[in-house]
């Protein structure tokens, strides 16, 4: 009889039908029903799957009589005993685990608290030590003497000794575990994941066994459920347990699974990050052909990439720059990419960086050095001996080519930047690099040496005498939108013609000479009647590569030379004989902060200056090499004082000077040198603004290290009321232009070396118009200017306008201009 019926009968016999009695009936009946269901649930054997469903049905308020109950009498005594043993074993294992967690910290703390205090290691030891000192060091410390006797008794009983042995054993196990963990962390991701699963197997087995004992599930199901919860498998739940021990166990396994899953996820994510960093670091082999390879790293590299990008943008010799540019240097690839980050975004060329040694064949093979069309070997920025380093690099390139027999017969251009101190003619037998280059020139590999170490001191001296010549040098060596570039072209139709007929045949571009086919010799400003042979290549300065000779034998422009126009041979020869000196009027030049030695500067100024030029050097002490007597008509004097004080400026006559040379910045760091230059510029401008009486502006000549400094200097000079003009020389940009042009056309190396590097031979000069008898009132065609300069064995390549100071290179023969006293004619002429 159910409990509900019993309660109902009780209230029916009493005859009560009040609402309160009905509520009491319902409450009492619910309590009795819950008690009966709980009693029936406890009597059921928890090993069957139906018990779990019955318990869920009871929780949902259903009657338990629909489920068959298994009586305790149906279970045999051995089965009950085994079930009891499993429960006791699980409880014992859990208790032992908790005991180990609690006892180890207590034992470790007790052991450390009663460990004898160690003596500090002496900062100084006198050797040899006597036997007495060694015995004293072995005596127990004061802390050991102060220990109570009971503690020694406890220690003698063996309990602390056993604890100490356990600690040593556990420390050894931890040390071995740490070593194993390091080896696992250094392995690949599959080994790491396998190690995590291997370590978790005992945990899965122990957890499955405990869950089997506490929940009554089969061992297979228990192991799988523990594995699913431990590794966060989809569908695994810990909220459906029927017993409290099973619920606690599954929650504990869930917490352990958080750490296990986090470790697996960390291993996978770290491996992905490592692979991404490896791809970004990218020391993989470069598969390319006919590309440009740049070896080593120095300050000229970034300007060189800019020049290559400009050449491709303006379609100047773009054949070279259609292929990628690969850089191999002994620098970290990430560092190189970071330094080139802003440059790579602006460049129109593809740049690939690789880390490696340029003199190692393996590293060269990784950048396809044997398949490169052009190899540029820069001066290493940290090499002790640049010559030996580049010699090893050239040998490694030769070995890399030998790995590819098909490339042995292909032309490969090697451009070597020689050190700045290597200005002397090479002597065979004394320089291993020169001997190697001579040997390689006989094969298909064509090495070209580019010094590029234009004596900046000499260039600044010439610029101080002839303002604007530095801009001309930069314009012919760098790629720019409005600049001009030298080209080497072969025109078979010009074979057998005189040089006069050839140079007059072009309406675009200026012919400066030719390169002989027979001996590869350079001919600048050749004779007018000299005949061109088959294969000779003309040297043409043009704004683009669209120049072509005219048809027939008639001049392509308004050329002069008739007998009755006043420009015949006799008239031109007479004007050449009566022309004034090539230099300008005498100058007053002030040199500020140049350094301890000025011998090269003095020689350069004396070479380009005219008689009567005065050079004043401001420095605290008299510099070495300053001439005591006039040198080639140029007088030198010294003003002792601070290079930045107004008093020194007054004594040097800065208020009346024509040009100002600022030096002594080479030994400073690049940013500090530019800052020092800008501060000196401000002081000089303030002084000239206050004390200058001449209407003509003074001209400042100096060097800079960063192109951004030009903007700041331009802002300062723009606020100076036209008391100062400046010409800033960037040596790195000048060198990069040379390397870029020679890399695109190796045969230009002798020409650029003749114009830029050598102090002898042909150079660029700025001439006054009156030297050639040019009219200052009527416009004169550039063809006329070219003819009058040729009669003095010079070649006019452009002019500087007198009204705005703008440089015009390679103008057309019909272009007219008024050459006033401020204008200058740009010519290539023999060194004076």
mmCIF file of C-alpha atoms in Angstrom, residues 34-190:
data_model
loop_
_atom_site.group_PDB
_atom_site.id
_atom_site.type_symbol
_atom_site.label_atom_id
_atom_site.label_comp_id
_atom_site.label_asym_id
_atom_site.label_seq_id
_atom_site.Cartn_x
_atom_site.Cartn_y
_atom_site.Cartn_z
ATOM 1 C CA UNK A 34 10.301 11.244 -0.888
ATOM 2 C CA UNK A 35 11.392 9.054 2.040
ATOM 3 C CA UNK A 36 9.994 5.959 0.397
ATOM 4 C CA UNK A 37 11.669 6.686 -2.921
ATOM 5 C CA UNK A 38 15.047 7.335 -1.255
ATOM 6 C CA UNK A 39 14.767 4.011 0.615
ATOM 7 C CA UNK A 40 13.946 2.149 -2.582
ATOM 8 C CA UNK A 41 16.874 3.826 -4.432
ATOM 9 C CA UNK A 42 19.389 2.770 -1.758
ATOM 10 C CA UNK A 43 18.209 -0.824 -2.000
ATOM 11 C CA UNK A 44 18.993 -0.985 -5.687
ATOM 12 C CA UNK A 45 22.490 -2.271 -6.730
ATOM 13 C CA UNK A 46 24.359 0.682 -8.250
ATOM 14 C CA UNK A 47 26.136 -1.438 -10.836
ATOM 15 C CA UNK A 48 23.292 -1.738 -13.334
ATOM 16 C CA UNK A 49 22.611 0.886 -16.014
ATOM 17 C CA UNK A 50 18.869 0.898 -15.098
ATOM 18 C CA UNK A 51 19.660 2.287 -11.645
ATOM 19 C CA UNK A 52 21.003 5.444 -13.201
ATOM 20 C CA UNK A 53 17.877 5.914 -15.283
ATOM 21 C CA UNK A 54 15.704 5.154 -12.247
ATOM 22 C CA UNK A 55 17.516 7.805 -10.249
ATOM 23 C CA UNK A 56 16.937 10.331 -13.013
ATOM 24 C CA UNK A 57 13.261 9.398 -13.140
ATOM 25 C CA UNK A 58 12.929 9.828 -9.377
ATOM 26 C CA UNK A 59 14.563 13.261 -9.597
ATOM 27 C CA UNK A 60 11.954 14.196 -12.167
ATOM 28 C CA UNK A 61 9.182 13.230 -9.701
ATOM 29 C CA UNK A 62 8.087 9.934 -11.293
ATOM 30 C CA UNK A 63 7.089 6.875 -9.356
ATOM 31 C CA UNK A 64 9.792 4.342 -8.705
ATOM 32 C CA UNK A 65 7.516 1.323 -8.814
ATOM 33 C CA UNK A 66 7.741 1.140 -12.603
ATOM 34 C CA UNK A 67 11.400 0.091 -12.394
ATOM 35 C CA UNK A 68 12.393 -3.365 -11.252
ATOM 36 C CA UNK A 69 14.241 -3.336 -7.974
ATOM 37 C CA UNK A 70 17.123 -5.633 -7.375
ATOM 38 C CA UNK A 71 17.252 -6.998 -3.912
ATOM 39 C CA UNK A 72 20.459 -7.325 -1.972
ATOM 40 C CA UNK A 73 19.842 -11.061 -1.727
ATOM 41 C CA UNK A 74 20.432 -11.392 -5.496
ATOM 42 C CA UNK A 75 24.085 -10.327 -5.102
ATOM 43 C CA UNK A 76 26.581 -12.955 -4.038
ATOM 44 C CA UNK A 77 28.892 -12.323 -1.145
ATOM 45 C CA UNK A 78 32.121 -12.452 -3.242
ATOM 46 C CA UNK A 79 30.712 -9.767 -5.521
ATOM 47 C CA UNK A 80 29.850 -7.537 -2.597
ATOM 48 C CA UNK A 81 33.288 -8.133 -1.113
ATOM 49 C CA UNK A 82 35.072 -7.205 -4.364
ATOM 50 C CA UNK A 83 32.955 -4.104 -4.677
ATOM 51 C CA UNK A 84 33.880 -3.177 -1.111
ATOM 52 C CA UNK A 85 37.598 -3.729 -1.830
ATOM 53 C CA UNK A 86 37.478 -1.492 -4.929
ATOM 54 C CA UNK A 87 35.884 1.294 -2.934
ATOM 55 C CA UNK A 88 38.421 0.980 -0.139
ATOM 56 C CA UNK A 89 41.329 0.913 -2.637
ATOM 57 C CA UNK A 90 40.071 4.058 -4.342
ATOM 58 C CA UNK A 91 39.710 5.824 -1.002
ATOM 59 C CA UNK A 92 43.187 4.690 0.064
ATOM 60 C CA UNK A 93 44.742 5.941 -3.182
ATOM 61 C CA UNK A 94 43.060 9.326 -2.808
ATOM 62 C CA UNK A 95 44.127 9.544 0.835
ATOM 63 C CA UNK A 96 47.717 8.679 -0.074
ATOM 64 C CA UNK A 97 47.760 11.310 -2.791
ATOM 65 C CA UNK A 98 46.432 13.961 -0.409
ATOM 66 C CA UNK A 99 48.910 12.835 2.253
ATOM 67 C CA UNK A 100 51.839 13.271 -0.175
ATOM 68 C CA UNK A 101 50.645 16.732 -1.122
ATOM 69 C CA UNK A 102 50.428 17.782 2.529
ATOM 70 C CA UNK A 103 53.429 16.018 3.996
ATOM 71 C CA UNK A 104 56.086 17.144 1.458
ATOM 72 C CA UNK A 105 55.791 20.907 2.172
ATOM 73 C CA UNK A 106 55.824 20.252 5.933
ATOM 74 C CA UNK A 107 58.840 17.958 5.697
ATOM 75 C CA UNK A 108 60.707 20.331 3.408
ATOM 76 C CA UNK A 109 60.054 23.279 5.712
ATOM 77 C CA UNK A 110 61.211 21.318 8.770
ATOM 78 C CA UNK A 111 64.331 20.142 6.979
ATOM 79 C CA UNK A 112 65.257 23.666 5.870
ATOM 80 C CA UNK A 113 64.533 25.108 9.305
ATOM 81 C CA UNK A 114 66.908 22.686 11.068
ATOM 82 C CA UNK A 115 69.607 22.603 8.400
ATOM 83 C CA UNK A 116 72.949 23.941 9.647
ATOM 84 C CA UNK A 117 73.672 27.499 8.559
ATOM 85 C CA UNK A 118 76.338 27.536 5.876
ATOM 86 C CA UNK A 119 79.270 29.887 6.128
ATOM 87 C CA UNK A 120 79.524 32.527 3.392
ATOM 88 C CA UNK A 121 82.083 31.980 0.684
ATOM 89 C CA UNK A 122 85.125 34.134 1.456
ATOM 90 C CA UNK A 123 85.719 36.989 -0.947
ATOM 91 C CA UNK A 124 89.485 36.494 -0.688
ATOM 92 C CA UNK A 125 91.464 33.359 0.093
ATOM 93 C CA UNK A 126 95.143 33.123 0.977
ATOM 94 C CA UNK A 127 96.808 30.058 -0.486
ATOM 95 C CA UNK A 128 98.308 27.707 0.448
ATOM 96 C CA UNK A 129 96.031 27.038 3.445
ATOM 97 C CA UNK A 130 97.429 25.297 6.518
ATOM 98 C CA UNK A 131 95.989 22.099 8.003
ATOM 99 C CA UNK A 132 94.770 24.065 11.046
ATOM 100 C CA UNK A 133 92.707 26.380 8.838
ATOM 101 C CA UNK A 134 91.183 23.446 7.030
ATOM 102 C CA UNK A 135 90.225 21.783 10.350
ATOM 103 C CA UNK A 136 88.676 25.042 11.512
ATOM 104 C CA UNK A 137 86.576 25.153 8.358
ATOM 105 C CA UNK A 138 85.260 21.657 9.101
ATOM 106 C CA UNK A 139 84.160 22.447 12.674
ATOM 107 C CA UNK A 140 80.431 22.815 13.322
ATOM 108 C CA UNK A 141 79.064 26.296 13.333
ATOM 109 C CA UNK A 142 77.645 28.148 16.285
ATOM 110 C CA UNK A 143 74.133 27.369 15.130
ATOM 111 C CA UNK A 144 74.923 23.664 15.236
ATOM 112 C CA UNK A 145 76.331 23.962 18.782
ATOM 113 C CA UNK A 146 73.221 25.764 19.934
ATOM 114 C CA UNK A 147 70.871 22.967 18.799
ATOM 115 C CA UNK A 148 69.149 21.237 21.732
ATOM 116 C CA UNK A 149 70.011 17.687 22.716
ATOM 117 C CA UNK A 150 66.520 16.487 21.989
ATOM 118 C CA UNK A 151 67.005 17.448 18.373
ATOM 119 C CA UNK A 152 70.169 15.331 18.155
ATOM 120 C CA UNK A 153 68.269 12.509 19.744
ATOM 121 C CA UNK A 154 65.524 12.862 17.191
ATOM 122 C CA UNK A 155 68.075 12.941 14.414
ATOM 123 C CA UNK A 156 69.768 9.840 15.800
ATOM 124 C CA UNK A 157 66.447 8.031 15.796
ATOM 125 C CA UNK A 158 66.502 7.949 12.004
ATOM 126 C CA UNK A 159 63.288 9.876 11.276
ATOM 127 C CA UNK A 160 64.956 13.082 9.968
ATOM 128 C CA UNK A 161 67.487 10.968 8.088
ATOM 129 C CA UNK A 162 64.684 9.122 6.343
ATOM 130 C CA UNK A 163 63.038 12.461 5.512
ATOM 131 C CA UNK A 164 66.309 13.758 4.138
ATOM 132 C CA UNK A 165 66.719 10.692 1.948
ATOM 133 C CA UNK A 166 63.177 11.119 0.664
ATOM 134 C CA UNK A 167 63.892 14.762 -0.138
ATOM 135 C CA UNK A 168 67.087 13.865 -1.973
ATOM 136 C CA UNK A 169 65.271 11.206 -3.924
ATOM 137 C CA UNK A 170 62.453 13.573 -4.820
ATOM 138 C CA UNK A 171 64.944 16.287 -5.838
ATOM 139 C CA UNK A 172 66.772 13.809 -8.047
ATOM 140 C CA UNK A 173 63.480 12.781 -9.629
ATOM 141 C CA UNK A 174 62.554 16.416 -10.205
ATOM 142 C CA UNK A 175 65.959 17.094 -11.759
ATOM 143 C CA UNK A 176 65.598 14.138 -14.101
ATOM 144 C CA UNK A 177 62.082 15.235 -14.928
ATOM 145 C CA UNK A 178 63.362 18.737 -15.731
ATOM 146 C CA UNK A 179 66.033 17.371 -18.073
ATOM 147 C CA UNK A 180 63.474 15.192 -19.815
ATOM 148 C CA UNK A 181 61.114 18.146 -20.109
ATOM 149 C CA UNK A 182 63.867 20.243 -21.729
ATOM 150 C CA UNK A 183 64.488 17.524 -24.283
ATOM 151 C CA UNK A 184 60.781 17.312 -25.036
ATOM 152 C CA UNK A 185 60.493 21.088 -25.458
ATOM 153 C CA UNK A 186 63.348 21.058 -27.970
ATOM 154 C CA UNK A 187 61.644 18.369 -30.066
ATOM 155 C CA UNK A 188 59.021 18.917 -32.763
ATOM 156 C CA UNK A 189 55.336 19.401 -32.078
ATOM 157 C CA UNK A 190 54.382 15.737 -32.639
#
